[in-house]
PDB file of C-alpha atoms in Angstrom:
ATOM      1  CA  MET V 185       6.995  10.851  36.546  1.00  0.00           C
ATOM      2  CA  SER V 186       8.763  14.056  35.495  1.00  0.00           C
ATOM      3  CA  ASP V 187       9.886  17.302  37.120  1.00  0.00           C
ATOM      4  CA  ALA V 188       8.346  19.239  34.172  1.00  0.00           C
ATOM      5  CA  ASN V 189       4.966  19.839  32.942  1.00  0.00           C
ATOM      6  CA  GLY V 190       3.916  19.020  29.407  1.00  0.00           C
ATOM      7  CA  PHE V 191       2.541  16.385  27.155  1.00  0.00           C
ATOM      8  CA  TYR V 192       3.716  13.607  24.924  1.00  0.00           C
ATOM      9  CA  LEU V 193       1.758  12.408  21.854  1.00  0.00           C
ATOM     10  CA  ARG V 194       2.659   9.280  19.868  1.00  0.00           C
ATOM     11  CA  TYR V 195       0.727   8.077  16.713  1.00  0.00           C
ATOM     12  CA  LEU V 196       1.568   4.690  15.156  1.00  0.00           C
ATOM     13  CA  TRP V 197       0.172   4.164  11.760  1.00  0.00           C
ATOM     14  CA  ASN V 198       0.241   0.953   9.594  1.00  0.00           C
ATOM     15  CA  GLU V 199      -1.806   2.285   6.678  1.00  0.00           C
ATOM     16  CA  ILE V 200       1.239   3.598   5.076  1.00  0.00           C
ATOM     17  CA  THR V 201       3.086   0.161   5.477  1.00  0.00           C
ATOM     18  CA  GLY V 202       0.211  -1.806   3.826  1.00  0.00           C
ATOM     19  CA  HIS V 203      -1.399  -2.749   7.143  1.00  0.00           C
ATOM     20  CA  SER V 204       1.646  -4.585   8.370  1.00  0.00           C
ATOM     21  CA  GLU V 205       1.155  -6.364  11.698  1.00  0.00           C
ATOM     22  CA  HIS V 206       4.675  -5.621  12.859  1.00  0.00           C
ATOM     23  CA  PHE V 207       5.938  -2.340  11.230  1.00  0.00           C
ATOM     24  CA  GLN V 208       4.314   1.038  11.720  1.00  0.00           C
ATOM     25  CA  PHE V 209       4.928   4.662  10.760  1.00  0.00           C
ATOM     26  CA  ASP V 210       5.877   6.337  14.038  1.00  0.00           C
ATOM     27  CA  LEU V 211       5.059  10.054  14.657  1.00  0.00           C
ATOM     28  CA  HIS V 212       5.958  11.816  18.011  1.00  0.00           C
ATOM     29  CA  TYR V 213       5.314  15.330  19.361  1.00  0.00           C
ATOM     30  CA  GLN V 214       6.152  16.457  22.834  1.00  0.00           C
ATOM     31  CA  PHE V 215       6.066  19.804  24.730  1.00  0.00           C
ATOM     32  CA  TRP V 216       7.579  20.384  28.112  1.00  0.00           C
ATOM     33  CA  THR V 217       7.821  23.418  30.391  1.00  0.00           C
ATOM     34  CA  LEU V 218      11.270  23.417  32.112  1.00  0.00           C
ATOM     35  CA  ALA V 219      10.899  23.295  35.767  1.00  0.00           C
ATOM     36  CA  ASN V 220      13.243  24.959  38.326  1.00  0.00           C
ATOM     37  CA  ALA V 221      15.262  21.696  38.735  1.00  0.00           C
ATOM     38  CA  LYS V 222      16.093  21.915  35.071  1.00  0.00           C
ATOM     39  CA  LEU V 223      16.724  25.607  34.917  1.00  0.00           C
ATOM     40  CA  PRO V 224      18.869  27.029  37.767  1.00  0.00           C
ATOM     41  CA  ALA V 225      17.954  30.685  37.140  1.00  0.00           C
ATOM     42  CA  TYR V 226      14.196  30.089  37.830  1.00  0.00           C
ATOM     43  CA  PRO V 227      12.103  32.377  38.540  1.00  0.00           C
ATOM     44  CA  ASN V 228      14.307  34.967  36.716  1.00  0.00           C
ATOM     45  CA  ARG V 229      14.264  32.719  33.681  1.00  0.00           C
ATOM     46  CA  HIS V 230      11.482  30.382  32.398  1.00  0.00           C
ATOM     47  CA  GLY V 231      11.858  27.880  29.511  1.00  0.00           C
ATOM     48  CA  HIS V 232      10.308  25.217  27.414  1.00  0.00           C
ATOM     49  CA  TYR V 233      11.152  22.719  24.702  1.00  0.00           C
ATOM     50  CA  GLN V 234       9.157  20.906  22.054  1.00  0.00           C
ATOM     51  CA  GLN V 235      10.345  18.083  19.834  1.00  0.00           C
ATOM     52  CA  PHE V 236       8.832  16.535  16.659  1.00  0.00           C
ATOM     53  CA  SER V 237      10.090  13.284  15.166  1.00  0.00           C
ATOM     54  CA  LEU V 238       9.244  10.798  12.405  1.00  0.00           C
ATOM     55  CA  GLY V 239      10.397   7.195  11.940  1.00  0.00           C
ATOM     56  CA  GLY V 240       9.475   3.602  12.147  1.00  0.00           C
ATOM     57  CA  ASN V 241       8.307   1.365  14.931  1.00  0.00           C
ATOM     58  CA  TYR V 242       8.664  -2.502  14.832  1.00  0.00           C
ATOM     59  CA  SER V 243       6.595  -4.684  17.117  1.00  0.00           C
ATOM     60  CA  PHE V 244       7.830  -8.169  17.549  1.00  0.00           C
ATOM     61  CA  ILE V 245       4.464  -9.722  18.574  1.00  0.00           C
ATOM     62  CA  LYS V 246       1.006  -9.081  17.143  1.00  0.00           C
ATOM     63  CA  PRO V 247      -1.565  -7.889  19.766  1.00  0.00           C
ATOM     64  CA  LYS V 248      -4.303 -10.198  20.764  1.00  0.00           C
ATOM     65  CA  LYS V 249      -7.312  -9.893  23.135  1.00  0.00           C
ATOM     66  CA  THR V 250      -5.426 -11.367  26.115  1.00  0.00           C
ATOM     67  CA  PHE V 251      -2.863 -10.025  28.508  1.00  0.00           C
ATOM     68  CA  GLN V 252       0.549  -9.719  26.675  1.00  0.00           C
ATOM     69  CA  LEU V 253       4.071  -8.479  26.831  1.00  0.00           C
ATOM     70  CA  LEU V 254       4.738  -6.641  23.581  1.00  0.00           C
ATOM     71  CA  PRO V 255       8.384  -5.713  22.981  1.00  0.00           C
ATOM     72  CA  TYR V 256       9.229  -3.098  20.330  1.00  0.00           C
ATOM     73  CA  VAL V 257      11.938  -0.957  18.851  1.00  0.00           C
ATOM     74  CA  SER V 258      11.722   2.394  17.228  1.00  0.00           C
ATOM     75  CA  LEU V 259      14.118   4.605  15.132  1.00  0.00           C
ATOM     76  CA  ARG V 260      13.129   8.268  14.445  1.00  0.00           C
ATOM     77  CA  PHE V 261      14.707  11.587  13.283  1.00  0.00           C
ATOM     78  CA  GLY V 262      13.412  14.868  14.540  1.00  0.00           C
ATOM     79  CA  TYR V 263      13.805  18.507  15.324  1.00  0.00           C
ATOM     80  CA  LYS V 264      13.946  19.902  18.832  1.00  0.00           C
ATOM     81  CA  ASP V 265      13.500  23.551  19.762  1.00  0.00           C
ATOM     82  CA  GLU V 266      14.716  24.680  23.284  1.00  0.00           C
ATOM     83  CA  ARG V 267      13.932  28.160  24.583  1.00  0.00           C
ATOM     84  CA  THR V 268      14.339  30.349  27.647  1.00  0.00           C
ATOM     85  CA  TYR V 269      12.699  33.729  28.235  1.00  0.00           C
ATOM     86  CA  ALA V 270      12.569  36.439  30.815  1.00  0.00           C
ATOM     87  CA  GLY V 271      10.808  35.672  34.164  1.00  0.00           C
ATOM     88  CA  GLU V 272      10.303  38.189  36.829  1.00  0.00           C
ATOM     89  CA  PHE V 273      13.027  40.497  35.531  1.00  0.00           C
ATOM     90  CA  PRO V 274      13.556  41.675  32.018  1.00  0.00           C
ATOM     91  CA  GLY V 275      16.263  40.023  29.978  1.00  0.00           C
ATOM     92  CA  PRO V 276      17.001  38.575  26.606  1.00  0.00           C
ATOM     93  CA  ASP V 277      15.330  35.513  25.098  1.00  0.00           C
ATOM     94  CA  TYR V 278      17.445  32.551  23.902  1.00  0.00           C
ATOM     95  CA  ASN V 279      16.780  29.734  21.504  1.00  0.00           C
ATOM     96  CA  VAL V 280      18.646  26.538  20.605  1.00  0.00           C
ATOM     97  CA  TRP V 281      17.418  24.062  18.024  1.00  0.00           C
ATOM     98  CA  SER V 282      18.823  20.703  16.999  1.00  0.00           C
ATOM     99  CA  ILE V 283      18.339  17.827  14.585  1.00  0.00           C
ATOM    100  CA  ASN V 284      18.349  14.523  16.444  1.00  0.00           C
ATOM    101  CA  ALA V 285      18.314  10.773  15.909  1.00  0.00           C
ATOM    102  CA  ILE V 286      16.216   8.751  18.401  1.00  0.00           C
ATOM    103  CA  GLY V 287      16.612   5.092  19.170  1.00  0.00           C
ATOM    104  CA  GLU V 288      14.043   3.460  21.502  1.00  0.00           C
ATOM    105  CA  ALA V 289      13.477  -0.026  22.832  1.00  0.00           C
ATOM    106  CA  GLY V 290      10.523  -0.816  25.033  1.00  0.00           C
ATOM    107  CA  LEU V 291       7.980  -3.259  26.390  1.00  0.00           C
ATOM    108  CA  ARG V 292       4.185  -2.627  26.318  1.00  0.00           C
ATOM    109  CA  ILE V 293       2.276  -4.436  29.126  1.00  0.00           C
ATOM    110  CA  LYS V 294      -1.166  -4.943  27.372  1.00  0.00           C
ATOM    111  CA  LEU V 295      -4.090  -5.621  29.492  1.00  0.00           C
ATOM    112  CA  PRO V 296      -7.063  -7.848  28.253  1.00  0.00           C
ATOM    113  CA  ALA V 297      -9.036  -6.056  25.489  1.00  0.00           C
ATOM    114  CA  ASN V 298     -12.603  -7.152  26.067  1.00  0.00           C
ATOM    115  CA  ILE V 299     -13.245  -4.724  29.043  1.00  0.00           C
ATOM    116  CA  ILE V 300     -13.635  -1.632  26.855  1.00  0.00           C
ATOM    117  CA  HIS V 301     -13.975  -2.766  23.214  1.00  0.00           C
ATOM    118  CA  LYS V 302     -12.849  -5.764  21.280  1.00  0.00           C
ATOM    119  CA  ASN V 303     -10.448  -3.598  19.134  1.00  0.00           C
ATOM    120  CA  CYS V 304      -9.091  -1.381  21.921  1.00  0.00           C
ATOM    121  CA  TYR V 305      -5.920  -2.263  23.554  1.00  0.00           C
ATOM    122  CA  TYR V 306      -4.573  -0.400  26.661  1.00  0.00           C
ATOM    123  CA  GLY V 307      -1.931  -0.770  29.269  1.00  0.00           C
ATOM    124  CA  LEU V 308       1.594   0.492  30.381  1.00  0.00           C
ATOM    125  CA  THR V 309       4.702   1.163  28.472  1.00  0.00           C
ATOM    126  CA  LEU V 310       8.298   0.930  29.737  1.00  0.00           C
ATOM    127  CA  ASN V 311      10.995   2.169  27.468  1.00  0.00           C
ATOM    128  CA  TYR V 312      14.569   3.331  27.092  1.00  0.00           C
ATOM    129  CA  GLN V 313      15.468   6.143  24.679  1.00  0.00           C
ATOM    130  CA  TYR V 314      18.866   7.250  23.391  1.00  0.00           C
ATOM    131  CA  VAL V 315      18.873  10.705  21.713  1.00  0.00           C
ATOM    132  CA  ALA V 316      21.891  11.608  19.591  1.00  0.00           C
ATOM    133  CA  THR V 317      22.227  15.178  18.505  1.00  0.00           C
ATOM    134  CA  LEU V 318      23.342  15.336  14.773  1.00  0.00           C
ATOM    135  CA  TYR V 319      23.265  19.177  14.570  1.00  0.00           C
ATOM    136  CA  LYS V 320      22.792  21.946  17.113  1.00  0.00           C
ATOM    137  CA  SER V 321      22.567  25.705  16.559  1.00  0.00           C
ATOM    138  CA  ASN V 322      25.064  27.950  18.319  1.00  0.00           C
ATOM    139  CA  ASP V 323      23.465  30.194  21.068  1.00  0.00           C
ATOM    140  CA  TYR V 324      26.285  30.070  23.605  1.00  0.00           C
ATOM    141  CA  GLN V 325      24.687  32.255  26.178  1.00  0.00           C
ATOM    142  CA  LEU V 326      21.856  29.684  26.487  1.00  0.00           C
ATOM    143  CA  VAL V 327      24.122  26.818  26.631  1.00  0.00           C
ATOM    144  CA  SER V 328      26.105  28.357  29.476  1.00  0.00           C
ATOM    145  CA  ALA V 329      22.962  29.265  31.408  1.00  0.00           C
ATOM    146  CA  TYR V 330      21.291  25.837  30.841  1.00  0.00           C
ATOM    147  CA  PRO V 331      23.740  23.149  29.920  1.00  0.00           C
ATOM    148  CA  PHE V 332      22.042  20.992  27.237  1.00  0.00           C
ATOM    149  CA  ALA V 333      23.742  17.684  26.770  1.00  0.00           C
ATOM    150  CA  GLN V 334      24.789  16.668  23.189  1.00  0.00           C
ATOM    151  CA  ASN V 335      23.494  13.115  23.641  1.00  0.00           C
ATOM    152  CA  VAL V 336      21.137  11.990  26.337  1.00  0.00           C
ATOM    153  CA  ASN V 337      19.445   8.723  27.343  1.00  0.00           C
ATOM    154  CA  TYR V 338      16.600   8.002  29.738  1.00  0.00           C
ATOM    155  CA  PHE V 339      14.021   5.546  30.853  1.00  0.00           C
ATOM    156  CA  GLY V 340      10.278   6.284  30.474  1.00  0.00           C
ATOM    157  CA  LEU V 341       7.058   4.857  31.914  1.00  0.00           C
ATOM    158  CA  GLY V 342       3.628   5.811  30.383  1.00  0.00           C
ATOM    159  CA  GLY V 343       0.211   4.571  29.552  1.00  0.00           C
ATOM    160  CA  PHE V 344      -1.101   3.767  26.229  1.00  0.00           C
ATOM    161  CA  VAL V 345      -4.409   3.207  24.257  1.00  0.00           C
ATOM    162  CA  MET V 346      -4.280   1.564  20.844  1.00  0.00           C
ATOM    163  CA  VAL V 347      -7.401   1.484  18.714  1.00  0.00           C
ATOM    164  CA  ASP V 348      -7.460  -0.462  15.595  1.00  0.00           C
ATOM    165  CA  LEU V 349      -9.837   1.346  13.253  1.00  0.00           C
TER     166      LEU V 349
END
């Protein structure tokens, strides 16, 4: 449900937290190609961004084999790299990078687990994220051509699979 092409990977790991049922180490990586709705100079300019973040995820309810609504919160810190480069016509490349704090609240809609495997949970995730920019590099030509917001917030919808190894 995006006007960009890319992928989003999230890895929750409770090994580092002593197999906690509620608190997990939270690792994110995402890469998106900026579509023409996001980059007004397209096709003369193309672009992409990638973001890497680490933090913690707290789940309020332990997953079970039945249908469940699983609320959670997450706080992460990360690095984001935003680039534009020449499209059909030659031109200079631009790069802006930033250090961000990311707060997230969400709800996982978990479907019954016995269909695939007893320890495999799957379903849909609804979430809200607020990204606060703590530091941004100064490439004013890029900022004037593609106005990146200092702080952004958005709602998300996605699918998830949790495998308890």
